[in-house]
Amino acid sequence: MLERFLNTLQALRIGVAGDSLALVQASRGFQPRRSLLAEARLDPADGAAALGNGLRRLLAGMPAAGRPVAVVLADELARTWQVTPPQGAGRMADLEAAAALRFQALFGAPATGWQISADWDADRPFLAAALPAPLLATLRQSAAEHRFHLVEVVPQFVASLNGWRKLRRPNAWFAQVEGAVLTLAVFERGALAAVRTAVIPPAAGRAWLDAHIAREALLTGAAAPSLVQVCGAGGHGLARAWVGAPGAGFDCMLLDGEADAAASPAWPGAARLAATGRGA
């Protein structure tokens, strides 16, 4: 009984990038901490077996049995989008059909081979995410092999939204910076209006951010925000420059905290993935 309780206080998180994996221990309690336990590269020569073989190397000798494990995927391995429910939708099948149609419209192909999950809502736009079915099958097989409890598999942007939910301000736009990619959650009257992704130019200053936010407001039809909250250890240098510079029309706030210090930009990308969402 005590061992099971301690396991829940020290959950494991796996970050899955396109070329690497990382295992992070997330300790809960009065002083939550993140510790990088292991890393593994994915060998392209392994082909379809690369992820499974990488997970075996990552977890070799690790005390994973009986532990809850959350997996955070690099956003490029998943698909994330916003769905507007059809007028008069009253059945789950209506919402699922709307998500599938929107997936095909955005990504140019049916969602065959993808598993879609969402914050299903018949009354307001909602966030949907699709994960590759073969990737999910490999993760479930790894859970069976190593006897851990696979409790969550999410793209990084979803992990960020969920992890910082207690600190997100009403109607503020939410931004994640990872490397040179900015992903925005546009909110209008408390509801998700759009999810937008853009490449950040080198040395982009506050003027670039001001122009980008204004452009996205026009494109989405949403009111320009009074506040943009930014997270992402990979972009803290940029974000701090945005916060410290005078802007036009909105404030910029960096979501940061004591727990973030454990996941600095010096951590490899897969480890930063695993640590995403720690602001909750």
mmCIF file of C-alpha atoms in Angstrom:
data_model
loop_
_atom_site.group_PDB
_atom_site.id
_atom_site.type_symbol
_atom_site.label_atom_id
_atom_site.label_comp_id
_atom_site.label_asym_id
_atom_site.label_seq_id
_atom_site.Cartn_x
_atom_site.Cartn_y
_atom_site.Cartn_z
ATOM 1 C CA MET A 1 0.000 0.000 0.000
ATOM 2 C CA LEU A 2 2.799 2.446 0.928
ATOM 3 C CA GLU A 3 4.699 1.600 -2.265
ATOM 4 C CA ARG A 4 1.598 2.303 -4.366
ATOM 5 C CA PHE A 5 1.151 5.664 -2.603
ATOM 6 C CA LEU A 6 4.795 6.627 -3.200
ATOM 7 C CA ASN A 7 4.472 5.664 -6.866
ATOM 8 C CA THR A 8 1.614 8.134 -7.297
ATOM 9 C CA LEU A 9 3.803 10.870 -5.777
ATOM 10 C CA GLN A 10 6.598 10.134 -8.256
ATOM 11 C CA ALA A 11 4.936 9.797 -11.639
ATOM 12 C CA LEU A 12 6.967 9.327 -14.789
ATOM 13 C CA ARG A 13 6.710 11.358 -17.971
ATOM 14 C CA ILE A 14 8.057 10.358 -21.377
ATOM 15 C CA GLY A 15 8.817 12.948 -24.037
ATOM 16 C CA VAL A 16 8.635 11.691 -27.620
ATOM 17 C CA ALA A 17 10.385 13.830 -30.240
ATOM 18 C CA GLY A 18 10.933 12.936 -33.869
ATOM 19 C CA ASP A 19 14.456 11.648 -33.214
ATOM 20 C CA SER A 20 14.723 11.024 -29.472
ATOM 21 C CA LEU A 21 13.036 10.093 -26.198
ATOM 22 C CA ALA A 22 13.453 11.262 -22.611
ATOM 23 C CA LEU A 23 12.231 9.961 -19.264
ATOM 24 C CA VAL A 24 11.500 12.496 -16.514
ATOM 25 C CA GLN A 25 10.372 11.827 -12.951
ATOM 26 C CA ALA A 26 7.772 14.275 -11.701
ATOM 27 C CA SER A 27 7.675 14.416 -7.917
ATOM 28 C CA ARG A 28 4.504 15.845 -6.403
ATOM 29 C CA GLY A 29 3.885 17.346 -2.988
ATOM 30 C CA PHE A 30 4.767 20.643 -1.351
ATOM 31 C CA GLN A 31 7.893 21.096 -3.503
ATOM 32 C CA PRO A 32 7.255 19.482 -6.904
ATOM 33 C CA ARG A 33 10.425 18.683 -8.834
ATOM 34 C CA ARG A 34 11.381 17.324 -12.256
ATOM 35 C CA SER A 35 14.399 15.016 -12.630
ATOM 36 C CA LEU A 36 15.792 13.825 -15.957
ATOM 37 C CA LEU A 37 16.341 10.068 -15.584
ATOM 38 C CA ALA A 38 17.256 8.828 -19.059
ATOM 39 C CA GLU A 39 17.501 9.660 -22.755
ATOM 40 C CA ALA A 40 17.502 7.519 -25.892
ATOM 41 C CA ARG A 41 17.938 8.227 -29.579
ATOM 42 C CA LEU A 42 15.595 6.777 -32.178
ATOM 43 C CA ASP A 43 17.498 4.821 -34.826
ATOM 44 C CA PRO A 44 16.114 5.529 -38.335
ATOM 45 C CA ALA A 45 17.525 2.184 -39.445
ATOM 46 C CA ASP A 46 14.906 0.475 -37.256
ATOM 47 C CA GLY A 47 12.109 1.778 -39.480
ATOM 48 C CA ALA A 48 8.652 1.145 -38.045
ATOM 49 C CA ALA A 49 10.232 -0.495 -34.976
ATOM 50 C CA ALA A 50 12.248 2.634 -34.052
ATOM 51 C CA LEU A 51 9.879 3.859 -31.333
ATOM 52 C CA GLY A 52 9.421 0.455 -29.716
ATOM 53 C CA ASN A 53 13.176 -0.230 -29.681
ATOM 54 C CA GLY A 54 13.862 3.272 -28.383
ATOM 55 C CA LEU A 55 11.403 2.802 -25.524
ATOM 56 C CA ARG A 56 13.121 -0.458 -24.548
ATOM 57 C CA ARG A 57 16.481 1.331 -24.396
ATOM 58 C CA LEU A 58 14.970 4.260 -22.501
ATOM 59 C CA LEU A 59 13.268 2.110 -19.866
ATOM 60 C CA ALA A 60 15.991 -0.511 -19.457
ATOM 61 C CA GLY A 61 16.757 -0.767 -15.742
ATOM 62 C CA MET A 62 14.233 1.916 -14.845
ATOM 63 C CA PRO A 63 11.697 1.268 -12.043
ATOM 64 C CA ALA A 64 8.651 1.810 -14.238
ATOM 65 C CA ALA A 65 6.523 -1.128 -13.067
ATOM 66 C CA GLY A 66 3.373 0.016 -11.317
ATOM 67 C CA ARG A 67 4.065 3.703 -11.973
ATOM 68 C CA PRO A 68 1.658 6.101 -13.729
ATOM 69 C CA VAL A 69 3.233 7.325 -16.971
ATOM 70 C CA ALA A 70 2.155 10.309 -19.074
ATOM 71 C CA VAL A 71 3.500 10.713 -22.602
ATOM 72 C CA VAL A 72 3.947 14.105 -24.286
ATOM 73 C CA LEU A 73 4.441 14.101 -28.061
ATOM 74 C CA ALA A 74 6.164 16.743 -30.142
ATOM 75 C CA ASP A 75 3.425 18.715 -31.865
ATOM 76 C CA GLU A 76 4.665 17.691 -35.322
ATOM 77 C CA LEU A 77 3.842 14.053 -34.480
ATOM 78 C CA ALA A 78 0.185 14.908 -33.837
ATOM 79 C CA ARG A 79 -2.557 17.089 -35.264
ATOM 80 C CA THR A 80 -4.326 19.761 -33.214
ATOM 81 C CA TRP A 81 -7.195 21.921 -34.431
ATOM 82 C CA GLN A 82 -10.325 23.784 -33.440
ATOM 83 C CA VAL A 83 -13.806 22.482 -34.307
ATOM 84 C CA THR A 84 -17.001 24.497 -34.550
ATOM 85 C CA PRO A 85 -19.965 22.232 -33.713
ATOM 86 C CA PRO A 86 -22.663 22.093 -36.415
ATOM 87 C CA GLN A 87 -25.832 24.026 -35.705
ATOM 88 C CA GLY A 88 -28.352 21.867 -33.869
ATOM 89 C CA ALA A 89 -25.814 19.163 -33.028
ATOM 90 C CA GLY A 90 -27.365 16.954 -30.384
ATOM 91 C CA ARG A 91 -25.506 13.660 -30.701
ATOM 92 C CA MET A 92 -21.924 12.623 -30.140
ATOM 93 C CA ALA A 93 -21.889 11.302 -33.697
ATOM 94 C CA ASP A 94 -22.559 14.835 -34.981
ATOM 95 C CA LEU A 95 -19.542 16.208 -33.130
ATOM 96 C CA GLU A 96 -17.300 13.345 -34.239
ATOM 97 C CA ALA A 97 -18.346 13.858 -37.854
ATOM 98 C CA ALA A 98 -17.632 17.604 -37.590
ATOM 99 C CA ALA A 99 -14.161 16.901 -36.170
ATOM 100 C CA ALA A 100 -13.398 14.386 -38.925
ATOM 101 C CA LEU A 101 -14.574 16.739 -41.680
ATOM 102 C CA ARG A 102 -12.517 19.595 -40.269
ATOM 103 C CA PHE A 103 -9.473 17.290 -40.049
ATOM 104 C CA GLN A 104 -9.810 16.416 -43.730
ATOM 105 C CA ALA A 105 -10.271 20.058 -44.721
ATOM 106 C CA LEU A 106 -7.191 21.189 -42.807
ATOM 107 C CA PHE A 107 -4.789 18.316 -43.474
ATOM 108 C CA GLY A 108 -5.896 17.196 -46.923
ATOM 109 C CA ALA A 109 -6.723 13.567 -46.138
ATOM 110 C CA PRO A 110 -9.267 11.547 -44.132
ATOM 111 C CA ALA A 111 -8.470 10.728 -40.505
ATOM 112 C CA THR A 112 -7.947 7.042 -41.318
ATOM 113 C CA GLY A 113 -5.112 5.757 -39.154
ATOM 114 C CA TRP A 114 -5.520 8.528 -36.591
ATOM 115 C CA GLN A 115 -7.317 8.444 -33.248
ATOM 116 C CA ILE A 116 -9.249 11.649 -32.534
ATOM 117 C CA SER A 117 -10.023 12.922 -29.053
ATOM 118 C CA ALA A 118 -11.507 16.277 -28.091
ATOM 119 C CA ASP A 119 -13.159 18.471 -25.486
ATOM 120 C CA TRP A 120 -16.491 17.607 -27.112
ATOM 121 C CA ASP A 121 -19.009 20.444 -26.788
ATOM 122 C CA ALA A 122 -22.242 20.920 -28.753
ATOM 123 C CA ASP A 123 -22.610 24.596 -27.779
ATOM 124 C CA ARG A 124 -19.210 26.170 -28.442
ATOM 125 C CA PRO A 125 -15.986 25.603 -30.436
ATOM 126 C CA PHE A 126 -13.697 22.979 -28.930
ATOM 127 C CA LEU A 127 -10.133 21.723 -29.221
ATOM 128 C CA ALA A 128 -9.485 18.406 -30.971
ATOM 129 C CA ALA A 129 -6.310 16.373 -31.316
ATOM 130 C CA ALA A 130 -5.456 13.335 -33.444
ATOM 131 C CA LEU A 131 -2.686 10.867 -32.657
ATOM 132 C CA PRO A 132 -1.283 8.236 -35.055
ATOM 133 C CA ALA A 133 -2.834 4.841 -34.293
ATOM 134 C CA PRO A 134 0.467 2.910 -34.809
ATOM 135 C CA LEU A 135 2.235 5.206 -32.323
ATOM 136 C CA LEU A 136 -0.498 4.643 -29.729
ATOM 137 C CA ALA A 137 -0.306 0.886 -30.292
ATOM 138 C CA THR A 138 3.451 0.950 -29.667
ATOM 139 C CA LEU A 139 3.013 2.932 -26.439
ATOM 140 C CA ARG A 140 0.393 0.472 -25.193
ATOM 141 C CA GLN A 141 2.688 -2.433 -26.030
ATOM 142 C CA SER A 142 5.512 -0.765 -24.092
ATOM 143 C CA ALA A 143 3.165 -0.291 -21.108
ATOM 144 C CA ALA A 144 2.381 -4.016 -21.173
ATOM 145 C CA GLU A 145 6.065 -4.981 -21.495
ATOM 146 C CA HIS A 146 7.264 -2.751 -18.668
ATOM 147 C CA ARG A 147 4.072 -3.029 -16.576
ATOM 148 C CA PHE A 148 3.467 0.697 -16.150
ATOM 149 C CA HIS A 149 0.111 2.480 -16.257
ATOM 150 C CA LEU A 150 -0.248 4.598 -19.396
ATOM 151 C CA VAL A 151 -2.474 7.390 -18.063
ATOM 152 C CA GLU A 152 -2.192 10.048 -20.781
ATOM 153 C CA VAL A 153 -0.848 10.621 -24.292
ATOM 154 C CA VAL A 154 -1.082 14.236 -25.488
ATOM 155 C CA PRO A 155 0.591 16.629 -27.937
ATOM 156 C CA GLN A 156 2.806 19.237 -26.304
ATOM 157 C CA PHE A 157 0.423 22.122 -26.977
ATOM 158 C CA VAL A 158 -2.451 20.313 -25.250
ATOM 159 C CA ALA A 159 -0.158 19.492 -22.314
ATOM 160 C CA SER A 160 0.734 23.188 -22.081
ATOM 161 C CA LEU A 161 -2.890 24.328 -22.146
ATOM 162 C CA ASN A 162 -3.859 21.804 -19.496
ATOM 163 C CA GLY A 163 -0.796 22.369 -17.344
ATOM 164 C CA TRP A 164 -1.205 26.127 -17.114
ATOM 165 C CA ARG A 165 -4.999 26.146 -16.860
ATOM 166 C CA LYS A 166 -5.019 27.484 -13.282
ATOM 167 C CA LEU A 167 -2.928 30.507 -14.237
ATOM 168 C CA ARG A 168 -4.586 31.320 -17.559
ATOM 169 C CA ARG A 169 -6.562 34.561 -17.426
ATOM 170 C CA PRO A 170 -10.094 34.830 -18.857
ATOM 171 C CA ASN A 171 -10.000 35.896 -22.532
ATOM 172 C CA ALA A 172 -6.203 36.117 -22.581
ATOM 173 C CA TRP A 173 -4.581 34.492 -25.593
ATOM 174 C CA PHE A 174 -2.259 31.601 -24.781
ATOM 175 C CA ALA A 175 1.041 31.146 -26.622
ATOM 176 C CA GLN A 176 3.571 28.321 -26.596
ATOM 177 C CA VAL A 177 7.076 28.869 -27.921
ATOM 178 C CA GLU A 178 9.136 25.785 -28.715
ATOM 179 C CA GLY A 179 12.232 26.345 -30.790
ATOM 180 C CA ALA A 180 11.250 28.629 -33.662
ATOM 181 C CA VAL A 181 7.543 27.737 -33.579
ATOM 182 C CA LEU A 182 4.833 29.837 -31.955
ATOM 183 C CA THR A 183 1.470 28.154 -31.349
ATOM 184 C CA LEU A 184 -1.447 30.362 -30.312
ATOM 185 C CA ALA A 185 -4.750 29.538 -28.690
ATOM 186 C CA VAL A 186 -7.074 32.391 -29.627
ATOM 187 C CA PHE A 187 -9.913 32.951 -27.153
ATOM 188 C CA GLU A 188 -13.052 34.992 -27.714
ATOM 189 C CA ARG A 189 -15.577 35.589 -24.903
ATOM 190 C CA GLY A 190 -14.071 32.742 -22.903
ATOM 191 C CA ALA A 191 -14.302 30.202 -25.740
ATOM 192 C CA LEU A 192 -11.582 28.817 -27.962
ATOM 193 C CA ALA A 193 -11.834 30.543 -31.348
ATOM 194 C CA ALA A 194 -8.788 29.163 -33.172
ATOM 195 C CA VAL A 195 -5.451 27.380 -32.894
ATOM 196 C CA ARG A 196 -2.767 29.001 -35.039
ATOM 197 C CA THR A 197 0.887 28.100 -35.673
ATOM 198 C CA ALA A 198 3.645 30.285 -37.109
ATOM 199 C CA VAL A 199 7.415 30.190 -37.577
ATOM 200 C CA ILE A 200 9.189 32.885 -35.564
ATOM 201 C CA PRO A 201 11.796 34.798 -37.590
ATOM 202 C CA PRO A 202 15.324 35.015 -36.141
ATOM 203 C CA ALA A 203 15.648 37.677 -33.430
ATOM 204 C CA ALA A 204 11.937 38.507 -33.618
ATOM 205 C CA GLY A 205 11.286 41.401 -31.266
ATOM 206 C CA ARG A 206 8.183 42.824 -29.678
ATOM 207 C CA ALA A 207 7.274 44.667 -32.887
ATOM 208 C CA TRP A 208 7.020 41.323 -34.691
ATOM 209 C CA LEU A 209 4.792 39.914 -31.943
ATOM 210 C CA ASP A 210 2.531 42.984 -32.038
ATOM 211 C CA ALA A 211 2.103 42.680 -35.804
ATOM 212 C CA HIS A 212 1.542 38.909 -35.598
ATOM 213 C CA ILE A 213 -1.157 39.193 -32.925
ATOM 214 C CA ALA A 214 -2.914 41.959 -34.871
ATOM 215 C CA ARG A 215 -2.842 39.847 -38.036
ATOM 216 C CA GLU A 216 -4.211 36.775 -36.274
ATOM 217 C CA ALA A 217 -7.041 38.835 -34.780
ATOM 218 C CA LEU A 218 -8.022 39.947 -38.280
ATOM 219 C CA LEU A 219 -7.742 36.450 -39.761
ATOM 220 C CA THR A 220 -9.761 34.758 -37.021
ATOM 221 C CA GLY A 221 -12.310 37.541 -36.532
ATOM 222 C CA ALA A 222 -11.567 37.633 -32.820
ATOM 223 C CA ALA A 223 -11.140 40.792 -30.789
ATOM 224 C CA ALA A 224 -7.513 41.690 -30.201
ATOM 225 C CA PRO A 225 -6.442 40.521 -26.726
ATOM 226 C CA SER A 226 -5.465 42.737 -23.837
ATOM 227 C CA LEU A 227 -3.075 40.034 -22.596
ATOM 228 C CA VAL A 228 -0.993 37.270 -24.215
ATOM 229 C CA GLN A 229 0.396 34.640 -21.821
ATOM 230 C CA VAL A 230 3.514 32.881 -23.114
ATOM 231 C CA CYS A 231 5.017 29.577 -21.992
ATOM 232 C CA GLY A 232 7.759 27.279 -23.243
ATOM 233 C CA ALA A 233 11.284 26.756 -21.896
ATOM 234 C CA GLY A 234 12.535 26.546 -25.473
ATOM 235 C CA GLY A 235 11.554 30.143 -26.098
ATOM 236 C CA HIS A 236 12.210 31.845 -22.788
ATOM 237 C CA GLY A 237 14.847 34.173 -24.278
ATOM 238 C CA LEU A 238 12.413 35.457 -26.889
ATOM 239 C CA ALA A 239 9.495 35.589 -24.481
ATOM 240 C CA ARG A 240 11.446 37.541 -21.875
ATOM 241 C CA ALA A 241 12.378 40.079 -24.544
ATOM 242 C CA TRP A 242 8.711 40.386 -25.528
ATOM 243 C CA VAL A 243 7.675 40.916 -21.899
ATOM 244 C CA GLY A 244 10.373 43.477 -21.213
ATOM 245 C CA ALA A 245 9.754 45.615 -24.299
ATOM 246 C CA PRO A 246 6.998 48.226 -24.694
ATOM 247 C CA GLY A 247 4.172 46.971 -26.874
ATOM 248 C CA ALA A 248 1.099 48.168 -28.677
ATOM 249 C CA GLY A 249 -2.352 47.306 -27.459
ATOM 250 C CA PHE A 250 -1.724 44.318 -25.184
ATOM 251 C CA ASP A 251 0.440 43.139 -22.315
ATOM 252 C CA CYS A 252 2.708 40.120 -22.600
ATOM 253 C CA MET A 253 3.091 37.843 -19.582
ATOM 254 C CA LEU A 254 5.621 35.016 -19.243
ATOM 255 C CA LEU A 255 4.243 31.953 -17.501
ATOM 256 C CA ASP A 256 7.171 30.913 -15.367
ATOM 257 C CA GLY A 257 7.768 29.517 -11.930
ATOM 258 C CA GLU A 258 10.137 27.822 -9.569
ATOM 259 C CA ALA A 259 9.374 24.415 -11.049
ATOM 260 C CA ASP A 260 10.436 25.678 -14.487
ATOM 261 C CA ALA A 261 14.025 26.024 -13.378
ATOM 262 C CA ALA A 262 14.395 22.242 -13.539
ATOM 263 C CA ALA A 263 13.509 22.254 -17.236
ATOM 264 C CA SER A 264 15.837 24.897 -18.607
ATOM 265 C CA PRO A 265 16.538 25.506 -22.293
ATOM 266 C CA ALA A 266 19.726 23.481 -21.717
ATOM 267 C CA TRP A 267 17.637 20.336 -21.444
ATOM 268 C CA PRO A 268 17.332 18.358 -24.692
ATOM 269 C CA GLY A 269 14.119 18.770 -26.655
ATOM 270 C CA ALA A 270 12.594 15.433 -25.653
ATOM 271 C CA ALA A 271 13.182 16.238 -21.962
ATOM 272 C CA ARG A 272 11.476 19.625 -22.330
ATOM 273 C CA LEU A 273 8.558 17.794 -23.916
ATOM 274 C CA ALA A 274 8.323 15.448 -20.938
ATOM 275 C CA ALA A 275 8.354 18.392 -18.522
ATOM 276 C CA THR A 276 5.628 20.320 -20.346
ATOM 277 C CA GLY A 277 2.573 21.188 -18.305
ATOM 278 C CA ARG A 278 4.265 21.578 -14.975
ATOM 279 C CA GLY A 279 2.507 24.854 -14.226
ATOM 280 C CA ALA A 280 -0.678 23.147 -13.013
#
